[in-house]
Amino acid sequence: MHFWKSEWKPLLWIVAGFLACFYLPVEAIQNSERLRNAVFESLYLVRWYAQEHVLLCLIPAFFIAGAIAVFISQDSVMKYLGANANKVLAYSVASVSGTILAVCSCTVLPLFAGIYRMGAGLGPATAFLYSGPAINVLAIILTARVLGLKLGIARAVGAIGFSVVIGLLMAFIFRKEELEKIEAQAGFPEPEASRPLWQNALFFGVMVGILVFANWAKPAEIVGLWGAIYGTKWWITGGLGVALAVMLIRWLNLNPGKVALVAGVTTVLAFQFAAQPMVAFGAAVIGLSWLTSTDKDEAGEWFQSSWDYAKQILPLLFFGVLVAGALLGRPGQEALIPSQWITWAVGGNSLFSNFFAALAGAFMYFATLTEVPILQGLIGNGMGQGPALALLLAGPALSLPNMLVIRSIMGTKKTVVFVVLVVVMATLSGIIYGAVVG
């Protein structure tokens, strides 16, 4: 009997999986166009996610998260973002992080996991979790140009305010745990850095730069500053890659010959496959993994930490993307939930329409900047201004894949509270905005 006390859950999952396979409604799927579409949409979305986000977004984010765990002392994280840190400094840093990180709700997860597990307070950590994908300068500018200046300003002000308010509310709701964390951190000494602060700052700056410029989205018109940056994004990324190679040799003591070999192969592939930059980027990722995984010192610890994050997060993300694709499909495509239901539900400025927009946005997956054309289509089909803002404030910061990973990092209760806070505040903001702009 004692054996089954610990093993009943695995048995339950096995039995449930067996029954699901045994009674799998293959004929129903074959005969139903909507079910067929749902299956194909989930597969299409997973393929698109793998092509567009894993190599360029998530893998650099995993390396950054791993570096946080290895190269930044726990004392340093607690000093600036810990439960006992200066609140003004902690929330200021966390709330504007999105102006630097042009990432989606999934790419921010390894970075959030890194600072949270290193001792960051729940308030600053969740403020960062929200602001990372929500406060994206390019997305806000695109919103103002495509959907109107008022909505662009409302999105910027709302997102910055949200991150601080949500962080403060999370810290207040779970204040007992935060007090315990403060007491536990009170005896920690002042941080002693293994290398000068400027070196760590440059190291992380280069890696963040690679993440940002490799994913620099194409603007509506290839003109001006944003167009110029987009046109040279891979040259900038390559330059930052060279800087990272020098740091690997000088500061992490990696073999210069091996680093030069990886850099040379990457350069050759970059020119040979100029129209397919992901080939060279993939080679650089494989090369960096080889260099760090075979090292027995700091670099080896860096790779191990990054790999641990990848093992935990990637399976949950792919599962979440599959489910999201089956339910909602890709933009402009039908899945289990008909798109006309969503269009009908977000018209006007009622409590229901704002709540539905916030809730739908929270569960849908939006890649960086894709929410703007989606909203443009919805507004053209009768979506109200209030629900549009509600979706903008909830959508980019949350998604079903994002929720699954957050739960694995900070638990079910905190995840539910975080999601509820985002949806409720987005709903209220939409109602107020809709009433003001009419």
Tab-separated table of C-alpha atoms in Angstrom:
chain	number	residue	atom	x	y	z
A	1	MET	CA	0.000	0.000	0.000
A	2	HIS	CA	2.886	2.332	0.825
A	3	PHE	CA	4.230	1.865	-2.720
A	4	TRP	CA	1.049	3.252	-4.327
A	5	LYS	CA	1.102	6.372	-2.136
A	6	SER	CA	4.075	7.606	-4.147
A	7	GLU	CA	3.285	5.971	-7.495
A	8	TRP	CA	-0.442	6.624	-8.026
A	9	LYS	CA	0.167	9.800	-10.024
A	10	PRO	CA	2.449	8.193	-12.655
A	11	LEU	CA	-0.025	5.300	-12.883
A	12	LEU	CA	-2.907	7.722	-13.395
A	13	TRP	CA	-1.062	9.491	-16.222
A	14	ILE	CA	-0.218	6.173	-17.890
A	15	VAL	CA	-3.823	4.948	-17.672
A	16	ALA	CA	-5.144	8.292	-18.954
A	17	GLY	CA	-2.689	8.202	-21.856
A	18	PHE	CA	-3.648	4.622	-22.682
A	19	LEU	CA	-7.386	5.403	-22.663
A	20	ALA	CA	-6.833	8.493	-24.814
A	21	CYS	CA	-4.963	6.378	-27.391
A	22	PHE	CA	-7.475	3.520	-27.115
A	23	TYR	CA	-10.458	5.765	-27.820
A	24	LEU	CA	-8.690	8.197	-30.143
A	25	PRO	CA	-11.443	9.588	-32.428
A	26	VAL	CA	-9.516	9.152	-35.675
A	27	GLU	CA	-12.676	8.786	-37.793
A	28	ALA	CA	-14.192	11.931	-36.287
A	29	ILE	CA	-11.053	13.891	-37.077
A	30	GLN	CA	-10.978	12.488	-40.603
A	31	ASN	CA	-14.610	13.429	-41.268
A	32	SER	CA	-14.591	16.835	-39.570
A	33	GLU	CA	-12.986	19.689	-41.483
A	34	ARG	CA	-12.675	21.821	-38.329
A	35	LEU	CA	-10.911	19.067	-36.371
A	36	ARG	CA	-8.602	18.405	-39.333
A	37	ASN	CA	-7.787	22.097	-39.527
A	38	ALA	CA	-7.100	22.185	-35.783
A	39	VAL	CA	-4.593	19.336	-36.084
A	40	PHE	CA	-2.842	20.927	-39.054
A	41	GLU	CA	-2.881	24.395	-37.470
A	42	SER	CA	-1.183	23.064	-34.353
A	43	LEU	CA	1.523	21.452	-36.515
A	44	TYR	CA	1.926	24.542	-38.696
A	45	LEU	CA	2.263	26.748	-35.607
A	46	VAL	CA	4.888	24.461	-34.061
A	47	ARG	CA	6.891	24.463	-37.313
A	48	TRP	CA	6.643	28.242	-37.577
A	49	TYR	CA	7.662	28.595	-33.920
A	50	ALA	CA	10.669	26.334	-34.435
A	51	GLN	CA	11.754	28.202	-37.569
A	52	GLU	CA	11.258	31.730	-36.279
A	53	HIS	CA	11.930	31.626	-32.544
A	54	VAL	CA	13.964	28.719	-31.229
A	55	LEU	CA	17.313	29.378	-32.942
A	56	LEU	CA	17.276	33.189	-32.991
A	57	CYS	CA	15.331	33.927	-29.780
A	58	LEU	CA	15.333	31.103	-27.275
A	59	ILE	CA	18.860	29.740	-27.637
A	60	PRO	CA	20.524	33.156	-27.099
A	61	ALA	CA	18.144	33.661	-24.161
A	62	PHE	CA	19.194	30.301	-22.679
A	63	PHE	CA	22.862	31.303	-22.931
A	64	ILE	CA	22.101	34.650	-21.255
A	65	ALA	CA	20.148	32.927	-18.469
A	66	GLY	CA	22.956	30.427	-17.959
A	67	ALA	CA	25.469	33.265	-17.795
A	68	ILE	CA	23.368	35.017	-15.148
A	69	ALA	CA	23.553	31.886	-12.995
A	70	VAL	CA	27.322	31.456	-13.409
A	71	PHE	CA	28.892	34.879	-13.931
A	72	ILE	CA	26.721	37.031	-11.673
A	73	SER	CA	26.939	36.325	-7.976
A	74	GLN	CA	23.765	35.585	-6.056
A	75	ASP	CA	24.694	38.450	-3.737
A	76	SER	CA	24.680	40.905	-6.643
A	77	VAL	CA	21.214	39.846	-7.808
A	78	MET	CA	19.874	40.163	-4.267
A	79	LYS	CA	21.524	43.544	-3.802
A	80	TYR	CA	19.803	45.120	-6.812
A	81	LEU	CA	16.682	42.975	-7.340
A	82	GLY	CA	16.285	40.993	-4.125
A	83	ALA	CA	13.335	41.143	-1.749
A	84	ASN	CA	15.321	43.509	0.470
A	85	ALA	CA	16.697	45.689	-2.343
A	86	ASN	CA	15.973	49.383	-2.850
A	87	LYS	CA	12.417	49.329	-4.215
A	88	VAL	CA	12.805	52.385	-6.447
A	89	LEU	CA	15.951	51.006	-8.095
A	90	ALA	CA	14.625	47.434	-8.386
A	91	TYR	CA	11.296	48.345	-9.973
A	92	SER	CA	12.831	51.030	-12.174
A	93	VAL	CA	15.265	48.532	-13.691
A	94	ALA	CA	12.627	45.800	-14.045
A	95	SER	CA	9.896	48.006	-15.507
A	96	VAL	CA	11.912	49.467	-18.402
A	97	SER	CA	13.743	46.285	-19.393
A	98	GLY	CA	11.465	45.861	-22.388
A	99	THR	CA	12.891	48.969	-24.018
A	100	ILE	CA	16.124	46.974	-24.411
A	101	LEU	CA	14.765	43.451	-24.880
A	102	ALA	CA	12.592	43.204	-27.995
A	103	VAL	CA	11.463	39.693	-27.061
A	104	CYS	CA	8.214	37.736	-27.000
A	105	SER	CA	6.448	36.207	-23.998
A	106	CYS	CA	8.390	32.929	-24.392
A	107	THR	CA	11.887	34.324	-24.979
A	108	VAL	CA	11.765	36.295	-21.715
A	109	LEU	CA	11.203	33.088	-19.693
A	110	PRO	CA	14.821	31.853	-19.426
A	111	LEU	CA	15.895	35.334	-18.334
A	112	PHE	CA	13.108	35.483	-15.737
A	113	ALA	CA	14.017	32.010	-14.472
A	114	GLY	CA	17.642	33.067	-14.174
A	115	ILE	CA	17.111	36.135	-11.995
A	116	TYR	CA	14.286	34.555	-9.946
A	117	ARG	CA	16.317	31.497	-8.996
A	118	MET	CA	19.314	33.665	-8.182
A	119	GLY	CA	17.330	35.385	-5.437
A	120	ALA	CA	15.449	38.262	-7.089
A	121	GLY	CA	12.377	39.367	-5.168
A	122	LEU	CA	9.011	38.202	-6.469
A	123	GLY	CA	7.897	41.794	-7.155
A	124	PRO	CA	10.858	42.915	-9.310
A	125	ALA	CA	11.034	39.488	-10.993
A	126	THR	CA	7.371	39.546	-12.084
A	127	ALA	CA	7.689	43.205	-13.100
A	128	PHE	CA	10.531	42.092	-15.388
A	129	LEU	CA	8.500	39.101	-16.587
A	130	TYR	CA	5.685	41.413	-17.701
A	131	SER	CA	7.750	44.302	-19.024
A	132	GLY	CA	10.220	42.219	-21.079
A	133	PRO	CA	7.800	41.471	-23.932
A	134	ALA	CA	5.239	44.226	-23.228
A	135	ILE	CA	7.405	47.360	-23.364
A	136	ASN	CA	8.931	46.961	-26.793
A	137	VAL	CA	9.898	50.281	-28.390
A	138	LEU	CA	9.425	48.979	-31.937
A	139	ALA	CA	6.022	47.490	-31.104
A	140	ILE	CA	4.831	50.698	-29.459
A	141	ILE	CA	5.996	52.820	-32.409
A	142	LEU	CA	4.336	50.415	-34.855
A	143	THR	CA	1.135	50.530	-32.793
A	144	ALA	CA	1.105	54.338	-32.936
A	145	ARG	CA	1.719	54.411	-36.700
A	146	VAL	CA	-0.713	51.672	-37.695
A	147	LEU	CA	-3.437	51.835	-35.037
A	148	GLY	CA	-3.207	55.499	-34.067
A	149	LEU	CA	-1.149	57.743	-31.797
A	150	LYS	CA	-3.639	57.569	-28.907
A	151	LEU	CA	-3.543	53.783	-28.767
A	152	GLY	CA	0.262	53.793	-29.049
A	153	ILE	CA	0.626	56.207	-26.114
A	154	ALA	CA	-1.968	54.293	-24.061
A	155	ARG	CA	-0.062	51.062	-24.694
A	156	ALA	CA	3.275	52.563	-23.615
A	157	VAL	CA	1.904	54.206	-20.453
A	158	GLY	CA	-0.214	51.179	-19.574
A	159	ALA	CA	2.598	48.664	-20.037
A	160	ILE	CA	5.107	50.569	-17.881
A	161	GLY	CA	2.497	51.195	-15.187
A	162	PHE	CA	1.312	47.587	-15.333
A	163	SER	CA	4.753	46.151	-14.731
A	164	VAL	CA	5.258	48.181	-11.540
A	165	VAL	CA	1.715	47.693	-10.199
A	166	ILE	CA	1.699	43.955	-10.917
A	167	GLY	CA	5.102	43.565	-9.284
A	168	LEU	CA	4.001	45.474	-6.187
A	169	LEU	CA	0.743	43.521	-5.946
A	170	MET	CA	2.541	40.174	-6.305
A	171	ALA	CA	4.985	41.192	-3.566
A	172	PHE	CA	2.076	42.311	-1.333
A	173	ILE	CA	-0.100	39.219	-1.903
A	174	PHE	CA	2.815	36.895	-1.144
A	175	ARG	CA	4.364	39.222	1.441
A	176	LYS	CA	4.772	36.445	4.005
A	177	GLU	CA	7.073	34.535	1.677
A	178	GLU	CA	8.836	37.763	0.738
A	179	LEU	CA	9.448	38.562	4.421
A	180	GLU	CA	10.953	35.113	4.881
A	181	LYS	CA	13.168	35.760	1.865
A	182	ILE	CA	14.247	39.139	3.300
A	183	GLU	CA	15.183	37.505	6.601
A	184	ALA	CA	17.120	34.782	4.794
A	185	GLN	CA	18.995	37.356	2.711
A	186	ALA	CA	19.695	39.754	5.565
A	187	GLY	CA	22.931	38.075	6.573
A	188	PHE	CA	24.461	37.953	3.120
A	189	PRO	CA	27.730	39.897	2.788
A	190	GLU	CA	28.407	42.517	0.146
A	191	PRO	CA	29.042	40.877	-3.239
A	192	GLU	CA	32.616	40.093	-4.253
A	193	ALA	CA	32.727	39.972	-8.052
A	194	SER	CA	35.013	37.436	-9.720
A	195	ARG	CA	35.771	40.013	-12.434
A	196	PRO	CA	35.301	43.802	-12.733
A	197	LEU	CA	31.751	45.081	-13.139
A	198	TRP	CA	32.565	46.668	-16.513
A	199	GLN	CA	33.593	43.275	-17.901
A	200	ASN	CA	30.332	41.645	-16.841
A	201	ALA	CA	28.386	44.617	-18.197
A	202	LEU	CA	30.125	44.373	-21.595
A	203	PHE	CA	29.735	40.595	-21.699
A	204	PHE	CA	25.992	40.721	-21.081
A	205	GLY	CA	25.608	43.792	-23.268
A	206	VAL	CA	27.118	41.935	-26.230
A	207	MET	CA	24.885	38.884	-25.710
A	208	VAL	CA	21.755	41.006	-25.323
A	209	GLY	CA	22.800	42.924	-28.434
A	210	ILE	CA	23.044	39.683	-30.415
A	211	LEU	CA	19.574	38.673	-29.185
A	212	VAL	CA	18.055	42.052	-30.072
A	213	PHE	CA	19.623	42.638	-33.496
A	214	ALA	CA	19.296	39.049	-34.727
A	215	ASN	CA	15.554	39.381	-34.108
A	216	TRP	CA	15.154	42.968	-35.361
A	217	ALA	CA	11.801	42.929	-37.137
A	218	LYS	CA	11.242	44.349	-40.595
A	219	PRO	CA	9.558	47.781	-40.350
A	220	ALA	CA	6.539	48.668	-42.459
A	221	GLU	CA	8.761	50.872	-44.651
A	222	ILE	CA	12.517	50.370	-45.100
A	223	VAL	CA	13.310	54.034	-44.467
A	224	GLY	CA	14.739	56.103	-41.638
A	225	LEU	CA	16.653	54.817	-38.618
A	226	TRP	CA	14.632	51.613	-38.098
A	227	GLY	CA	14.978	50.723	-41.775
A	228	ALA	CA	18.729	51.379	-41.682
A	229	ILE	CA	19.146	49.148	-38.633
A	230	TYR	CA	17.099	46.401	-40.269
A	231	GLY	CA	19.201	46.605	-43.415
A	232	THR	CA	22.431	46.157	-41.440
A	233	LYS	CA	21.129	43.897	-38.637
A	234	TRP	CA	23.293	40.928	-39.613
A	235	TRP	CA	26.435	43.066	-39.959
A	236	ILE	CA	25.767	44.434	-36.465
A	237	THR	CA	25.092	40.922	-35.144
A	238	GLY	CA	28.315	39.696	-36.763
A	239	GLY	CA	30.308	42.518	-35.180
A	240	LEU	CA	28.882	41.657	-31.766
A	241	GLY	CA	29.765	38.013	-32.431
A	242	VAL	CA	33.393	39.005	-33.038
A	243	ALA	CA	33.378	40.955	-29.766
A	244	LEU	CA	31.985	37.889	-27.958
A	245	ALA	CA	34.736	35.715	-29.473
A	246	VAL	CA	37.412	38.090	-28.141
A	247	MET	CA	35.811	37.976	-24.671
A	248	LEU	CA	35.716	34.164	-24.745
A	249	ILE	CA	39.479	34.140	-25.332
A	250	ARG	CA	40.507	37.017	-23.063
A	251	TRP	CA	38.122	36.581	-20.114
A	252	LEU	CA	37.021	32.925	-20.195
A	253	ASN	CA	40.408	31.589	-21.354
A	254	LEU	CA	39.022	29.466	-24.163
A	255	ASN	CA	41.440	28.049	-26.732
A	256	PRO	CA	42.158	30.799	-29.320
A	257	GLY	CA	42.593	28.256	-32.117
A	258	LYS	CA	39.206	26.649	-31.462
A	259	VAL	CA	37.487	30.043	-31.208
A	260	ALA	CA	39.142	31.137	-34.471
A	261	LEU	CA	37.974	27.901	-36.145
A	262	VAL	CA	34.349	28.523	-35.134
A	263	ALA	CA	34.565	32.178	-36.186
A	264	GLY	CA	36.088	31.213	-39.546
A	265	VAL	CA	33.442	28.590	-40.323
A	266	THR	CA	30.681	31.021	-39.340
A	267	THR	CA	32.147	33.760	-41.557
A	268	VAL	CA	32.459	31.473	-44.581
A	269	LEU	CA	28.868	30.275	-44.162
A	270	ALA	CA	27.652	33.859	-43.733
A	271	PHE	CA	28.994	34.823	-47.151
A	272	GLN	CA	28.206	31.492	-48.820
A	273	PHE	CA	24.583	31.555	-47.616
A	274	ALA	CA	24.025	35.312	-47.494
A	275	ALA	CA	20.323	34.883	-48.290
A	276	GLN	CA	19.905	32.378	-45.436
A	277	PRO	CA	21.542	33.985	-42.393
A	278	MET	CA	20.201	31.327	-40.034
A	279	VAL	CA	22.734	28.869	-41.491
A	280	ALA	CA	25.655	30.937	-40.189
A	281	PHE	CA	23.815	31.746	-36.955
A	282	GLY	CA	23.163	28.034	-36.391
A	283	ALA	CA	26.833	27.239	-36.989
A	284	ALA	CA	27.815	29.898	-34.447
A	285	VAL	CA	25.429	28.420	-31.870
A	286	ILE	CA	26.796	24.905	-32.443
A	287	GLY	CA	30.343	26.253	-32.237
A	288	LEU	CA	29.669	28.136	-28.989
A	289	SER	CA	28.055	25.013	-27.531
A	290	TRP	CA	31.101	22.931	-28.496
A	291	LEU	CA	33.559	25.476	-27.076
A	292	THR	CA	31.761	25.820	-23.743
A	293	SER	CA	30.589	22.223	-23.227
A	294	THR	CA	34.139	20.867	-23.592
A	295	ASP	CA	35.597	23.357	-21.110
A	296	LYS	CA	36.155	22.240	-17.514
A	297	ASP	CA	36.084	25.666	-15.911
A	298	GLU	CA	33.675	28.627	-15.940
A	299	ALA	CA	32.655	28.202	-19.554
A	300	GLY	CA	31.683	24.585	-18.902
A	301	GLU	CA	29.495	25.654	-15.982
A	302	TRP	CA	27.929	28.272	-18.248
A	303	PHE	CA	26.941	25.652	-20.825
A	304	GLN	CA	25.621	23.260	-18.157
A	305	SER	CA	23.440	25.970	-16.639
A	306	SER	CA	22.112	26.999	-20.068
A	307	TRP	CA	21.375	23.369	-20.915
A	308	ASP	CA	19.442	22.914	-17.670
A	309	TYR	CA	17.150	25.820	-18.604
A	310	ALA	CA	16.658	24.440	-22.117
A	311	LYS	CA	15.702	20.985	-20.807
A	312	GLN	CA	13.092	22.430	-18.490
A	313	ILE	CA	11.567	25.092	-20.717
A	314	LEU	CA	11.597	23.824	-24.324
A	315	PRO	CA	9.273	20.782	-23.899
A	316	LEU	CA	6.659	22.899	-22.106
A	317	LEU	CA	6.841	25.620	-24.743
A	318	PHE	CA	6.352	23.219	-27.648
A	319	PHE	CA	3.434	21.529	-25.893
A	320	GLY	CA	1.840	24.909	-25.226
A	321	VAL	CA	2.298	26.020	-28.834
A	322	LEU	CA	0.654	22.790	-30.042
A	323	VAL	CA	-2.400	23.377	-27.830
A	324	ALA	CA	-2.621	27.074	-28.730
A	325	GLY	CA	-2.455	26.202	-32.428
A	326	ALA	CA	-5.188	23.593	-32.110
A	327	LEU	CA	-7.506	26.013	-30.303
A	328	LEU	CA	-6.894	29.309	-32.086
A	329	GLY	CA	-4.729	28.535	-35.109
A	330	ARG	CA	-2.431	30.988	-36.842
A	331	PRO	CA	-3.504	34.562	-37.695
A	332	GLY	CA	-6.109	34.416	-40.433
A	333	GLN	CA	-6.596	30.629	-40.131
A	334	GLU	CA	-9.403	28.616	-38.550
A	335	ALA	CA	-8.924	26.063	-35.762
A	336	LEU	CA	-11.300	24.673	-33.121
A	337	ILE	CA	-12.492	28.131	-32.013
A	338	PRO	CA	-14.029	29.986	-34.989
A	339	SER	CA	-12.426	33.383	-35.611
A	340	GLN	CA	-15.864	34.998	-36.081
A	341	TRP	CA	-16.673	34.185	-32.457
A	342	ILE	CA	-13.687	36.267	-31.362
A	343	THR	CA	-14.583	39.111	-33.751
A	344	TRP	CA	-18.163	39.126	-32.450
A	345	ALA	CA	-17.109	39.029	-28.791
A	346	VAL	CA	-14.744	42.033	-28.890
A	347	GLY	CA	-17.094	44.598	-30.452
A	348	GLY	CA	-18.085	47.715	-28.518
A	349	ASN	CA	-16.696	48.641	-25.109
A	350	SER	CA	-18.683	46.490	-22.672
A	351	LEU	CA	-17.222	44.723	-19.650
A	352	PHE	CA	-17.589	41.410	-21.450
A	353	SER	CA	-15.855	42.559	-24.652
A	354	ASN	CA	-12.885	43.966	-22.713
A	355	PHE	CA	-12.629	40.895	-20.503
A	356	PHE	CA	-12.862	38.557	-23.489
A	357	ALA	CA	-10.188	40.500	-25.367
A	358	ALA	CA	-7.849	40.384	-22.349
A	359	LEU	CA	-8.512	36.680	-21.735
A	360	ALA	CA	-8.148	35.710	-25.409
A	361	GLY	CA	-4.957	37.760	-25.636
A	362	ALA	CA	-3.583	36.060	-22.518
A	363	PHE	CA	-3.960	32.571	-24.029
A	364	MET	CA	-3.029	33.344	-27.633
A	365	TYR	CA	0.607	33.307	-28.719
A	366	PHE	CA	1.873	36.550	-30.258
A	367	ALA	CA	5.327	36.763	-31.753
A	368	THR	CA	6.968	40.169	-31.383
A	369	LEU	CA	5.112	42.801	-33.484
A	370	THR	CA	2.516	40.357	-34.878
A	371	GLU	CA	-0.165	41.644	-32.527
A	372	VAL	CA	-0.385	44.925	-34.487
A	373	PRO	CA	-1.528	43.531	-37.875
A	374	ILE	CA	-3.834	41.080	-36.074
A	375	LEU	CA	-5.473	43.959	-34.208
A	376	GLN	CA	-5.648	46.008	-37.388
A	377	GLY	CA	-7.778	43.270	-38.913
A	378	LEU	CA	-9.959	42.924	-35.812
A	379	ILE	CA	-10.543	46.692	-35.578
A	380	GLY	CA	-11.479	46.684	-39.249
A	381	ASN	CA	-14.098	44.043	-38.394
A	382	GLY	CA	-15.657	46.087	-35.588
A	383	MET	CA	-13.381	45.628	-32.556
A	384	GLY	CA	-13.747	48.461	-30.028
A	385	GLN	CA	-10.865	50.702	-28.955
A	386	GLY	CA	-11.096	49.523	-25.338
A	387	PRO	CA	-10.835	45.794	-26.147
A	388	ALA	CA	-7.980	46.618	-28.546
A	389	LEU	CA	-5.968	48.146	-25.685
A	390	ALA	CA	-6.943	45.271	-23.364
A	391	LEU	CA	-5.577	42.759	-25.861
A	392	LEU	CA	-2.399	44.820	-26.387
A	393	LEU	CA	-1.716	44.900	-22.646
A	394	ALA	CA	-2.450	41.219	-21.979
A	395	GLY	CA	-1.447	39.526	-25.241
A	396	PRO	CA	2.277	40.151	-25.751
A	397	ALA	CA	3.110	39.481	-22.075
A	398	LEU	CA	1.215	36.191	-21.732
A	399	SER	CA	0.465	33.059	-23.716
A	400	LEU	CA	-0.487	29.474	-22.938
A	401	PRO	CA	3.093	28.216	-23.476
A	402	ASN	CA	4.344	31.063	-21.294
A	403	MET	CA	1.956	30.103	-18.453
A	404	LEU	CA	3.061	26.467	-18.461
A	405	VAL	CA	6.696	27.467	-18.008
A	406	ILE	CA	5.973	30.123	-15.371
A	407	ARG	CA	4.127	27.484	-13.347
A	408	SER	CA	7.198	25.230	-13.410
A	409	ILE	CA	9.350	28.113	-12.143
A	410	MET	CA	7.284	29.745	-9.385
A	411	GLY	CA	4.403	27.344	-8.747
A	412	THR	CA	0.710	27.139	-9.556
A	413	LYS	CA	-0.589	29.650	-7.021
A	414	LYS	CA	1.743	32.492	-8.010
A	415	THR	CA	1.169	31.794	-11.720
A	416	VAL	CA	-2.617	31.934	-11.337
A	417	VAL	CA	-2.412	35.193	-9.384
A	418	PHE	CA	-0.049	36.717	-11.972
A	419	VAL	CA	-2.334	35.765	-14.880
A	420	VAL	CA	-5.458	37.006	-13.055
A	421	LEU	CA	-3.782	40.339	-12.273
A	422	VAL	CA	-2.775	40.849	-15.912
A	423	VAL	CA	-6.247	39.966	-17.242
A	424	VAL	CA	-8.129	42.065	-14.666
A	425	MET	CA	-5.903	45.121	-15.095
A	426	ALA	CA	-6.034	44.849	-18.887
A	427	THR	CA	-9.842	44.637	-18.708
A	428	LEU	CA	-10.132	47.706	-16.471
A	429	SER	CA	-7.684	49.662	-18.625
A	430	GLY	CA	-9.666	48.790	-21.729
A	431	ILE	CA	-12.943	49.943	-20.157
A	432	ILE	CA	-11.429	53.261	-19.020
A	433	TYR	CA	-9.682	53.897	-22.337
A	434	GLY	CA	-12.768	52.996	-24.343
A	435	ALA	CA	-14.891	55.375	-22.265
A	436	VAL	CA	-12.376	58.231	-22.682
A	437	VAL	CA	-11.798	57.956	-26.430
A	438	GLY	CA	-15.391	56.982	-27.158
